[in-house]
Short mmCIF file of C-alpha atoms in Angstrom, two decimals:
data_model
loop_
_atom_site.label_atom_id
_atom_site.label_comp_id
_atom_site.label_asym_id
_atom_site.label_seq_id
_atom_site.Cartn_x
_atom_site.Cartn_y
_atom_site.Cartn_z
CA UNK A 1 -0.15 28.44 -7.95
CA UNK A 2 -2.51 26.27 -10.70
CA UNK A 3 -5.90 24.82 -10.21
CA UNK A 4 -8.04 21.99 -11.99
CA UNK A 5 -11.68 22.30 -11.16
CA UNK A 6 -12.89 19.59 -13.64
CA UNK A 7 -13.00 16.18 -12.19
CA UNK A 8 -10.56 13.77 -14.36
CA UNK A 9 -10.52 9.98 -13.93
CA UNK A 10 -7.79 7.96 -15.18
CA UNK A 11 -7.61 7.07 -18.91
CA UNK A 12 -9.80 10.36 -19.58
CA UNK A 13 -8.35 12.94 -22.33
CA UNK A 14 -7.63 15.11 -19.22
CA UNK A 15 -5.34 12.83 -17.09
CA UNK A 16 -1.44 13.52 -18.41
CA UNK A 17 -0.36 11.47 -21.61
CA UNK A 18 2.07 9.11 -20.08
CA UNK A 19 2.08 5.89 -22.36
CA UNK A 20 3.98 3.32 -22.06
CA UNK A 21 5.98 2.03 -25.73
CA UNK A 22 4.92 -1.24 -26.93
CA UNK A 23 1.90 -3.44 -25.87
CA UNK A 24 2.46 -4.87 -22.60
CA UNK A 25 5.99 -5.05 -21.33
CA UNK A 26 6.99 -7.86 -18.68
CA UNK A 27 9.04 -5.13 -17.04
CA UNK A 28 8.81 -1.05 -16.82
CA UNK A 29 9.99 1.60 -15.10
CA UNK A 30 9.24 5.21 -14.06
CA UNK A 31 12.38 7.55 -13.02
CA UNK A 32 10.45 10.72 -11.29
CA UNK A 33 12.71 14.08 -10.88
CA UNK A 34 11.98 15.28 -8.05
CA UNK A 35 12.73 18.69 -6.04
CA UNK A 36 14.18 16.88 -3.16
CA UNK A 37 14.89 13.11 -4.52
CA UNK A 38 15.24 11.61 -7.73
CA UNK A 39 14.13 7.56 -8.02
CA UNK A 40 14.21 5.04 -10.38
CA UNK A 41 11.33 1.77 -9.76
CA UNK A 42 11.36 -0.52 -11.72
CA UNK A 43 8.09 -2.59 -11.77
CA UNK A 44 7.58 -6.63 -12.93
CA UNK A 45 4.89 -5.76 -15.19
CA UNK A 46 1.97 -3.85 -16.77
CA UNK A 47 -0.64 -5.08 -14.35
CA UNK A 48 -2.90 -4.29 -11.65
CA UNK A 49 -1.02 -4.41 -8.64
CA UNK A 50 2.57 -4.32 -9.98
CA UNK A 51 5.40 -4.91 -7.49
CA UNK A 52 8.68 -3.31 -7.66
CA UNK A 53 11.88 -5.31 -8.12
CA UNK A 54 14.29 -2.47 -8.45
CA UNK A 55 14.12 0.83 -6.18
CA UNK A 56 16.94 3.72 -6.18
CA UNK A 57 16.50 7.08 -4.56
CA UNK A 58 19.13 9.52 -4.92
CA UNK A 59 18.69 12.77 -2.52
CA UNK A 60 20.45 15.55 -4.92
CA UNK A 61 17.91 18.53 -3.69
CA UNK A 62 17.23 19.90 -7.02
CA UNK A 63 15.06 22.46 -6.06
CA UNK A 64 17.12 23.73 -3.35
CA UNK A 65 17.67 27.57 -4.29
CA UNK A 66 14.80 27.79 -6.94
CA UNK A 67 12.37 30.07 -5.23
CA UNK A 68 15.23 32.28 -4.56
CA UNK A 69 17.34 32.59 -7.51
CA UNK A 70 14.53 30.77 -10.01
CA UNK A 71 17.33 28.70 -11.30
CA UNK A 72 18.77 24.96 -10.78
CA UNK A 73 21.81 25.18 -8.64
CA UNK A 74 24.36 24.15 -11.01
CA UNK A 75 26.31 21.51 -8.63
CA UNK A 76 22.77 20.04 -7.72
CA UNK A 77 22.00 19.64 -11.28
CA UNK A 78 25.41 18.00 -12.34
CA UNK A 79 24.42 15.80 -9.26
CA UNK A 80 21.02 14.92 -10.72
CA UNK A 81 22.45 14.43 -14.38
CA UNK A 82 25.10 12.04 -12.71
CA UNK A 83 22.28 9.91 -11.20
CA UNK A 84 20.03 9.71 -13.89
CA UNK A 85 22.97 8.45 -16.53
CA UNK A 86 22.88 6.03 -14.45
CA UNK A 87 18.93 4.79 -13.71
CA UNK A 88 19.29 5.31 -17.57
CA UNK A 89 21.57 2.50 -17.72
CA UNK A 90 19.68 0.51 -15.13
CA UNK A 91 16.70 1.25 -16.60
CA UNK A 92 17.56 0.21 -20.28
CA UNK A 93 18.78 -3.17 -19.06
CA UNK A 94 15.90 -4.06 -16.82
CA UNK A 95 12.77 -2.71 -18.65
CA UNK A 96 14.30 -1.97 -22.48
CA UNK A 97 12.47 0.90 -23.70
CA UNK A 98 9.64 0.90 -21.44
CA UNK A 99 10.39 3.14 -19.19
CA UNK A 100 8.35 6.62 -18.26
CA UNK A 101 10.67 9.44 -16.72
CA UNK A 102 9.17 12.54 -15.03
CA UNK A 103 10.09 15.93 -13.38
CA UNK A 104 7.76 17.76 -11.03
CA UNK A 105 8.38 21.19 -9.33
CA UNK A 106 12.30 22.14 -9.44
CA UNK A 107 12.45 21.75 -13.26
CA UNK A 108 8.96 23.33 -14.18
CA UNK A 109 9.82 26.17 -11.89
CA UNK A 110 13.25 26.99 -12.85
CA UNK A 111 14.00 29.18 -15.80
CA UNK A 112 16.72 26.92 -16.90
CA UNK A 113 14.63 23.72 -16.07
CA UNK A 114 13.54 23.24 -19.75
CA UNK A 115 17.64 23.06 -20.87
CA UNK A 116 18.57 20.69 -17.58
CA UNK A 117 16.15 18.41 -19.11
CA UNK A 118 17.47 19.19 -22.57
CA UNK A 119 20.62 18.11 -21.41
CA UNK A 120 20.16 14.93 -19.24
CA UNK A 121 17.85 13.81 -22.22
CA UNK A 122 20.97 13.87 -25.03
CA UNK A 123 22.79 12.37 -22.22
CA UNK A 124 20.47 9.36 -21.37
CA UNK A 125 18.76 8.57 -24.59
CA UNK A 126 15.55 8.61 -23.03
CA UNK A 127 12.44 11.21 -22.78
CA UNK A 128 11.55 13.43 -19.90
CA UNK A 129 7.87 14.88 -19.88
CA UNK A 130 8.19 17.89 -17.26
CA UNK A 131 4.34 17.63 -15.54
CA UNK A 132 2.46 20.61 -14.64
CA UNK A 133 1.31 21.31 -11.46
CA UNK A 134 -2.21 19.84 -11.84
CA UNK A 135 -0.88 16.83 -13.65
CA UNK A 136 1.80 16.03 -10.54
CA UNK A 137 -1.45 16.45 -8.75
CA UNK A 138 -3.14 14.09 -10.96
CA UNK A 139 -0.83 11.28 -10.94
CA UNK A 140 -0.40 11.70 -7.43
CA UNK A 141 -4.29 11.00 -6.52
CA UNK A 142 -4.46 7.88 -9.32
CA UNK A 143 -1.34 6.46 -7.40
CA UNK A 144 -3.60 6.55 -4.00
CA UNK A 145 -6.78 5.38 -5.81
CA UNK A 146 -4.67 2.39 -7.68
CA UNK A 147 -3.98 0.58 -4.01
CA UNK A 148 -7.35 2.24 -2.12
CA UNK A 149 -10.18 2.76 -4.74
CA UNK A 150 -12.44 3.65 -2.46
CA UNK A 151 -10.35 6.73 -1.18
CA UNK A 152 -12.94 9.25 -0.40
CA UNK A 153 -11.47 13.08 1.21
CA UNK A 154 -8.03 14.86 -0.24
CA UNK A 155 -4.89 13.39 -0.93
CA UNK A 156 -1.82 16.18 -0.18
CA UNK A 157 1.39 15.10 -1.95
CA UNK A 158 4.39 16.84 -0.34
CA UNK A 159 7.36 17.63 -2.69
CA UNK A 160 10.28 19.87 -2.31
CA UNK A 161 9.15 21.94 -4.14
CA UNK A 162 5.30 21.91 -3.84
CA UNK A 163 2.15 20.66 -2.16
CA UNK A 164 -0.43 19.56 -4.57
CA UNK A 165 -4.14 19.00 -3.04
CA UNK A 166 -6.52 16.80 -4.93
CA UNK A 167 -9.91 15.70 -4.19
CA UNK A 168 -10.93 12.00 -4.70
CA UNK A 169 -14.34 9.80 -4.57
CA UNK A 170 -15.55 7.04 -5.84
CA UNK A 171 -12.61 6.01 -7.61
CA UNK A 172 -12.01 9.68 -9.50
CA UNK A 173 -10.35 12.89 -9.68
CA UNK A 174 -11.73 15.70 -8.48
CA UNK A 175 -11.09 19.13 -7.97
CA UNK A 176 -7.20 20.01 -7.45
CA UNK A 177 -4.45 22.92 -6.71
CA UNK A 178 -0.59 22.86 -6.28
CA UNK A 179 0.73 25.40 -3.90
CA UNK A 180 4.27 26.50 -3.52
CA UNK A 181 5.18 25.15 0.03
CA UNK A 182 7.26 22.13 -0.66
CA UNK A 183 9.84 21.21 1.90
CA UNK A 184 12.43 22.95 0.01
CA UNK A 185 10.54 26.02 -0.01
CA UNK A 186 9.79 26.02 3.65
CA UNK A 187 13.31 25.67 4.72
CA UNK A 188 14.62 28.29 2.46
CA UNK A 189 11.93 30.78 4.59
CA UNK A 190 14.44 30.83 7.73
CA UNK A 191 14.55 29.27 10.93
CA UNK A 192 11.54 29.48 12.18
CA UNK A 193 8.58 27.17 12.57
CA UNK A 194 6.07 29.12 13.03
CA UNK A 195 7.18 30.81 9.90
CA UNK A 196 6.87 27.92 7.87
CA UNK A 197 3.35 26.55 9.39
CA UNK A 198 1.68 30.29 8.32
CA UNK A 199 2.90 29.92 4.84
CA UNK A 200 0.97 26.79 4.87
CA UNK A 201 -1.84 27.92 6.09
CA UNK A 202 -1.74 30.85 3.91
CA UNK A 203 -1.40 28.75 0.80
CA UNK A 204 -4.67 27.02 2.39
CA UNK A 205 -6.68 30.14 1.54
CA UNK A 206 -6.59 29.73 -2.10
CA UNK A 207 -8.15 26.20 -1.60
CA UNK A 208 -11.31 26.62 0.72
CA UNK A 209 -12.72 23.70 -0.84
CA UNK A 210 -9.78 21.20 1.27
CA UNK A 211 -11.14 21.39 4.23
CA UNK A 212 -15.04 19.98 2.97
CA UNK A 213 -12.88 16.62 1.44
CA UNK A 214 -10.83 16.28 4.81
CA UNK A 215 -13.41 16.10 6.96
CA UNK A 216 -13.70 12.53 4.64
CA UNK A 217 -10.09 11.69 5.12
CA UNK A 218 -6.84 13.31 4.57
CA UNK A 219 -4.25 10.55 2.36
CA UNK A 220 -0.38 12.06 2.40
CA UNK A 221 2.14 11.14 -0.01
CA UNK A 222 5.61 12.17 -0.05
CA UNK A 223 9.06 10.78 0.87
CA UNK A 224 9.22 13.72 4.04
CA UNK A 225 5.84 12.38 5.57
CA UNK A 226 6.58 8.48 4.80
CA UNK A 227 9.78 9.63 7.12
CA UNK A 228 7.53 11.36 9.63
CA UNK A 229 5.54 7.97 9.58
CA UNK A 230 8.24 5.66 10.19
CA UNK A 231 9.53 7.26 13.46
CA UNK A 232 6.23 7.41 14.54
CA UNK A 233 5.60 3.56 14.39
CA UNK A 234 9.68 3.04 16.22
CA UNK A 235 8.49 5.43 19.00
CA UNK A 236 4.95 4.09 19.40
CA UNK A 237 6.11 0.45 19.17
CA UNK A 238 3.51 -0.25 16.64
CA UNK A 239 3.60 -3.87 15.81
CA UNK A 240 3.17 -3.28 12.02
CA UNK A 241 6.05 -1.74 10.57
CA UNK A 242 4.83 -1.10 6.93
CA UNK A 243 4.34 2.47 6.06
CA UNK A 244 1.32 1.66 3.62
CA UNK A 245 -1.87 2.94 5.30
CA UNK A 246 -0.95 3.50 8.82
CA UNK A 247 -3.77 5.66 10.00
CA UNK A 248 -3.53 7.77 12.69
CA UNK A 249 -6.28 10.44 13.92
CA UNK A 250 -5.76 14.16 14.21
CA UNK A 251 -4.88 15.00 17.39
CA UNK A 252 -2.29 11.69 17.03
CA UNK A 253 -0.89 13.75 14.01
CA UNK A 254 -0.63 17.17 15.61
CA UNK A 255 1.26 15.68 18.31
CA UNK A 256 3.44 14.20 15.76
CA UNK A 257 4.10 16.94 13.38
CA UNK A 258 4.80 19.66 16.59
CA UNK A 259 7.13 17.22 18.14
CA UNK A 260 8.90 17.00 15.09
CA UNK A 261 9.03 20.53 13.74
CA UNK A 262 10.65 21.52 17.37
CA UNK A 263 13.17 19.02 16.96
CA UNK A 264 16.77 20.46 16.85
CA UNK A 265 19.48 18.63 15.06
CA UNK A 266 20.84 16.74 17.94
CA UNK A 267 17.33 15.43 18.20
CA UNK A 268 17.53 14.77 14.56
CA UNK A 269 20.19 13.08 14.27
CA UNK A 270 19.04 10.56 16.76
CA UNK A 271 15.93 9.39 15.05
CA UNK A 272 17.41 5.77 13.74
CA UNK A 273 13.90 5.45 11.80
CA UNK A 274 14.09 8.53 9.43
CA UNK A 275 16.73 8.03 6.42
CA UNK A 276 19.67 10.00 7.49
CA UNK A 277 19.41 12.20 4.42
CA UNK A 278 16.01 13.16 5.19
CA UNK A 279 16.73 14.46 8.55
CA UNK A 280 17.88 18.21 7.07
CA UNK A 281 13.86 18.54 5.70
CA UNK A 282 12.03 17.04 8.39
CA UNK A 283 11.11 19.83 10.45
CA UNK A 284 10.01 21.41 7.27
CA UNK A 285 7.83 18.33 6.38
CA UNK A 286 6.60 18.10 9.78
CA UNK A 287 5.32 22.27 9.61
CA UNK A 288 3.75 21.42 6.55
CA UNK A 289 2.04 18.40 8.14
CA UNK A 290 0.99 20.79 11.00
CA UNK A 291 -0.16 23.86 9.14
CA UNK A 292 -2.68 21.34 6.63
CA UNK A 293 -3.74 19.39 9.32
CA UNK A 294 -4.95 22.63 12.01
CA UNK A 295 -6.36 23.93 8.40
CA UNK A 296 -8.36 20.90 7.03
CA UNK A 297 -9.02 19.05 10.26
CA UNK A 298 -8.99 15.67 8.83
CA UNK A 299 -11.32 13.34 10.45
CA UNK A 300 -8.63 10.84 9.71
CA UNK A 301 -4.76 11.11 8.41
CA UNK A 302 -4.00 7.78 6.03
CA UNK A 303 0.04 7.52 4.85
CA UNK A 304 0.41 6.30 1.67
CA UNK A 305 3.17 4.64 -0.29
CA UNK A 306 1.69 4.73 -3.21
CA UNK A 307 1.89 7.95 -5.61
CA UNK A 308 2.83 9.86 -8.75
CA UNK A 309 4.94 6.63 -9.80
CA UNK A 310 2.25 4.54 -8.87
CA UNK A 311 -0.27 6.54 -10.86
CA UNK A 312 2.36 6.78 -14.16
CA UNK A 313 1.21 3.11 -13.91
CA UNK A 314 -2.32 3.20 -13.01
CA UNK A 315 -2.58 5.79 -15.83
CA UNK A 316 -1.36 3.02 -18.41
CA UNK A 317 -3.70 0.50 -17.34
CA UNK A 318 -6.68 -0.62 -19.42
CA UNK A 319 -10.14 0.09 -18.31
CA UNK A 320 -10.83 -3.50 -17.27
CA UNK A 321 -7.54 -3.91 -15.26
CA UNK A 322 -8.25 -0.51 -13.49
CA UNK A 323 -12.04 -2.23 -12.31
CA UNK A 324 -10.23 -5.22 -10.89
CA UNK A 325 -9.93 -5.27 -7.06
CA UNK A 326 -6.36 -4.63 -5.87
CA UNK A 327 -6.47 -6.93 -2.97
CA UNK A 328 -7.55 -9.75 -4.72
CA UNK A 329 -5.15 -8.98 -7.43
CA UNK A 330 -1.99 -9.10 -5.22
CA UNK A 331 -3.25 -11.41 -3.38
CA UNK A 332 -3.14 -13.83 -6.50
CA UNK A 333 -0.12 -12.35 -7.52
CA UNK A 334 1.51 -13.35 -4.14
CA UNK A 335 0.00 -16.98 -4.42
CA UNK A 336 1.38 -17.55 -8.17
CA UNK A 337 5.26 -16.38 -6.37
CA UNK A 338 4.60 -18.61 -3.46
CA UNK A 339 3.18 -22.18 -4.27
CA UNK A 340 1.93 -24.07 -7.31
CA UNK A 341 -1.66 -24.70 -6.37
CA UNK A 342 -3.08 -22.32 -9.55
CA UNK A 343 -6.75 -21.65 -8.67
CA UNK A 344 -7.00 -23.67 -5.22
CA UNK A 345 -7.07 -20.36 -3.04
CA UNK A 346 -10.64 -19.78 -5.00
CA UNK A 347 -12.12 -23.06 -4.50
CA UNK A 348 -11.10 -23.35 -1.09
CA UNK A 349 -12.70 -20.13 -0.57
CA UNK A 350 -15.88 -21.72 -1.80
CA UNK A 351 -15.63 -24.95 -0.58
CA UNK A 352 -15.38 -23.45 2.87
CA UNK A 353 -18.36 -20.43 2.31
CA UNK A 354 -21.13 -22.55 4.62
CA UNK A 355 -19.36 -22.01 7.82
CA UNK A 356 -19.63 -17.90 7.25
CA UNK A 357 -23.01 -17.74 6.24
CA UNK A 358 -24.21 -13.57 6.67
CA UNK A 359 -20.74 -12.41 6.38
CA UNK A 360 -20.29 -8.25 5.43
CA UNK A 361 -18.97 -7.37 1.93
CA UNK A 362 -15.31 -6.65 3.63
CA UNK A 363 -15.55 -9.65 5.91
CA UNK A 364 -15.85 -11.99 2.30
CA UNK A 365 -13.25 -10.12 0.90
CA UNK A 366 -11.07 -10.91 3.45
CA UNK A 367 -12.01 -14.34 3.90
CA UNK A 368 -10.88 -14.91 0.38
CA UNK A 369 -7.51 -13.27 0.56
CA UNK A 370 -6.57 -15.33 3.52
CA UNK A 371 -7.83 -18.06 0.99
CA UNK A 372 -5.70 -16.74 -1.73
CA UNK A 373 -2.70 -16.35 0.53
CA UNK A 374 -2.92 -19.84 2.67
CA UNK A 375 -0.35 -21.36 1.01
CA UNK A 376 2.09 -18.84 0.99
CA UNK A 377 4.40 -20.59 3.42
CA UNK A 378 4.06 -24.15 1.96
CA UNK A 379 7.92 -24.11 0.55
CA UNK A 380 8.87 -23.59 4.32
CA UNK A 381 10.19 -25.75 6.93
CA UNK A 382 7.50 -26.92 8.81
CA UNK A 383 8.41 -26.33 11.92
CA UNK A 384 8.50 -22.59 10.47
CA UNK A 385 5.92 -22.44 8.32
CA UNK A 386 3.29 -20.63 10.70
CA UNK A 387 6.23 -17.70 11.41
CA UNK A 388 6.76 -17.44 8.06
CA UNK A 389 3.53 -16.85 7.35
CA UNK A 390 2.64 -14.27 9.70
CA UNK A 391 5.71 -12.26 8.90
CA UNK A 392 5.55 -12.29 5.24
CA UNK A 393 1.99 -10.79 5.37
CA UNK A 394 2.99 -8.40 7.86
CA UNK A 395 6.30 -7.07 6.46
CA UNK A 396 4.76 -6.99 2.70
CA UNK A 397 5.58 -3.03 1.85
CA UNK A 398 2.31 -2.71 -0.54
CA UNK A 399 -0.21 -4.90 0.27
CA UNK A 400 -3.71 -2.42 -0.04
CA UNK A 401 -5.06 -3.38 3.41
CA UNK A 402 -5.10 -0.81 6.32
CA UNK A 403 -3.09 -2.56 9.41
CA UNK A 404 -5.73 -3.74 11.09
CA UNK A 405 -7.40 -5.20 8.27
CA UNK A 406 -3.68 -6.39 7.55
CA UNK A 407 -3.28 -7.93 10.73
CA UNK A 408 -5.92 -9.87 10.78
CA UNK A 409 -5.27 -11.42 7.45
CA UNK A 410 -1.48 -12.54 8.60
CA UNK A 411 -3.68 -14.31 12.09
CA UNK A 412 -6.04 -16.01 10.15
CA UNK A 413 -2.99 -17.49 7.32
CA UNK A 414 -1.13 -18.40 10.82
CA UNK A 415 -3.91 -20.28 12.50
CA UNK A 416 -4.10 -22.54 9.00
CA UNK A 417 -0.41 -23.32 10.11
CA UNK A 418 -0.31 -23.59 13.74
CA UNK A 419 -4.00 -24.29 14.41
CA UNK A 420 -3.89 -21.87 17.40
CA UNK A 421 -3.46 -17.94 17.01
CA UNK A 422 -1.50 -18.52 20.64
CA UNK A 423 2.37 -18.03 19.63
CA UNK A 424 4.57 -15.36 20.14
CA UNK A 425 5.31 -14.58 16.60
CA UNK A 426 1.43 -14.19 16.43
CA UNK A 427 1.53 -11.20 19.50
CA UNK A 428 1.63 -8.07 16.77
CA UNK A 429 -1.13 -9.29 15.18
CA UNK A 430 -3.28 -10.34 18.10
CA UNK A 431 -2.40 -6.90 19.76
CA UNK A 432 -4.39 -4.91 16.71
CA UNK A 433 -7.39 -6.58 17.00
CA UNK A 434 -10.82 -7.19 19.08
CA UNK A 435 -11.81 -10.99 20.63
CA UNK A 436 -14.09 -11.29 18.12
CA UNK A 437 -11.53 -10.28 15.23
CA UNK A 438 -9.09 -12.71 16.48
CA UNK A 439 -12.33 -15.64 16.85
CA UNK A 440 -12.99 -14.87 13.09
CA UNK A 441 -9.21 -14.85 12.51
CA UNK A 442 -8.96 -18.56 14.39
CA UNK A 443 -12.10 -19.94 12.59
CA UNK A 444 -11.07 -19.02 9.00
CA UNK A 445 -7.83 -20.48 9.44
CA UNK A 446 -8.97 -23.52 11.28
CA UNK A 447 -11.33 -23.97 8.07
CA UNK A 448 -8.94 -23.80 5.78
CA UNK A 449 -6.21 -26.03 7.80
CA UNK A 450 -9.48 -29.04 7.17
CA UNK A 451 -9.68 -28.22 3.59
CA UNK A 452 -6.06 -28.27 3.18
CA UNK A 453 -6.08 -31.64 4.68
CA UNK A 454 -8.88 -33.35 3.32
CA UNK A 455 -8.02 -32.36 -0.30
CA UNK A 456 -4.04 -32.14 -0.28
CA UNK A 457 -4.54 -28.61 -1.80
CA UNK A 458 -5.81 -30.24 -4.91
CA UNK A 459 -8.87 -28.05 -6.77
CA UNK A 460 -10.41 -31.14 -8.05
CA UNK A 461 -10.39 -33.38 -4.58
CA UNK A 462 -12.25 -30.14 -2.68
CA UNK A 463 -15.05 -31.76 -5.34
CA UNK A 464 -15.26 -34.98 -3.35
CA UNK A 465 -16.53 -33.59 0.36
CA UNK A 466 -18.87 -30.86 0.89
CA UNK A 467 -19.57 -28.85 4.41
CA UNK A 468 -22.89 -28.77 6.35
CA UNK A 469 -24.14 -26.56 8.95
CA UNK A 470 -27.02 -26.57 11.05
CA UNK A 471 -27.53 -24.56 14.09
CA UNK A 472 -27.01 -28.38 16.27
CA UNK A 473 -23.91 -29.91 14.07
CA UNK A 474 -21.44 -29.26 11.53
CA UNK A 475 -21.15 -32.18 8.99
CA UNK A 476 -18.29 -33.28 6.53
CA UNK A 477 -20.08 -35.18 3.90
CA UNK A 478 -17.75 -37.50 1.57
CA UNK A 479 -19.59 -37.32 -2.20
CA UNK A 480 -18.67 -40.57 -4.22
CA UNK A 481 -15.17 -40.67 -4.41
CA UNK A 482 -14.64 -38.81 -1.47
CA UNK A 483 -14.66 -41.69 1.12
CA UNK A 484 -10.86 -42.57 1.01
CA UNK A 485 -9.78 -39.21 1.55
CA UNK A 486 -11.42 -39.22 5.27
CA UNK A 487 -8.98 -40.16 7.80
CA UNK A 488 -7.75 -39.82 11.22
CA UNK A 489 -6.20 -36.09 10.70
CA UNK A 490 -9.22 -34.99 8.90
CA UNK A 491 -11.38 -36.08 12.21
CA UNK A 492 -9.01 -34.18 14.18
CA UNK A 493 -8.98 -30.80 11.59
CA UNK A 494 -13.29 -31.31 11.62
CA UNK A 495 -13.26 -31.61 15.58
CA UNK A 496 -11.38 -28.61 16.16
CA UNK A 497 -13.44 -26.33 13.99
CA UNK A 498 -16.58 -27.90 15.04
CA UNK A 499 -15.13 -26.86 19.16
CA UNK A 500 -15.08 -23.52 18.21
CA UNK A 501 -18.19 -23.11 16.49
CA UNK A 502 -19.79 -24.43 19.42
CA UNK A 503 -21.23 -27.51 17.36
CA UNK A 504 -21.10 -31.85 17.31
CA UNK A 505 -19.53 -32.76 14.40
CA UNK A 506 -19.76 -35.75 12.75
CA UNK A 507 -18.01 -37.59 9.33
CA UNK A 508 -20.60 -38.97 6.42
CA UNK A 509 -20.38 -40.62 2.87
CA UNK A 510 -22.83 -40.40 -0.04
CA UNK A 511 -23.61 -43.88 -0.98
CA UNK A 512 -21.35 -44.86 -3.97
#
């Protein structure tokens, strides 16, 4: 067990020193040598919300047996070295020397861990950092904060060898501890599920502060827990398959953990949603979840696909980039990839703002995101644009939003193309939203539809018209040079917006 009680933030001297070589490489890679799995992720750049362009996992169970023997199993070590040679070859080709490799609990705890790392460094030609338990916890928490800066509560990262707990608050990493109750260590305790949960609860005696932190929220990191989330999403037919920020309450989480923990091998084999090679340790991951949740009693449980690897990148960001809104950064990147309309999303956001006076900061943020993504389907076939847009937004794996927010964003952009929210492909998003949220999403979509039609998505042309809303009417006023942009289609779009706002509509033009 190790513990840090001093708060840390990204970029401080107390955070792990895992710096990338060079200055801002176009691509960069992270190799994560975990107790259960090894993973190579190549990201598209050192930026606020980097996107993976290559992601490969090897389940070697490197930490199996370490708790009993204190050493790495030779066959598993050979398998890990083989996988790491492959990762190194791919990483050098895709990212050059911009690769960070970290090893966690299995290598850290094994007496021959340092010798294994020396061997791999010699064979692969890539330096590898064995991180301490405290450093591992810090990086996992930074990964969560990179996607959800407002996260307030307890980050729990379950690996094969250890469970890291970290307090996060106001964008900072606080008190943390690493506990020797990873999934592989629990598996080594035999087949009694009660013994697994009791081991976790006993280990939590060393972290009495965890319950107070979890009362604000529990953020789960780790492949085993992601697999459990997949099971719940599939079995409940949840309308959004993305795991990131999937949220359950405490009773739902306990029911799920108890169910998976009690499954026999035949039951596990029927779980199509979980990766086949995760099935053997899935009950142990469920036991860790059950023991943790029973002890800390969280207000809510949030699954995160962001963790140590994303924390490594976040640690490398300049302070100015770390301070940027991850949603806006992600949406700008997506907009750049899908359309050539440049700053149009920001301009149309301002142009339709008169229709949304009095909105909350989060409502404004989501509306801005919808504007940035409004051209996401512009290259699709006209008959498929609405369906394409909503599918893209609902399935993007790393969009930094809770599921209801994601559904809202998807429905708004769907309405921008379809002019309604009634289509079959819109149903998954509708099912997660109440009527007021659906109505607001529809209004944003119709307003975008009006702006896009008026300007042809050319930012400069938006300056030739303006919207004015009064209690009685919605007016589109053409400024000098804007009269020629008026027409029958613009009129229909304006009428549609006015109808949902229960206003009269009119089009006027300033004198030349």
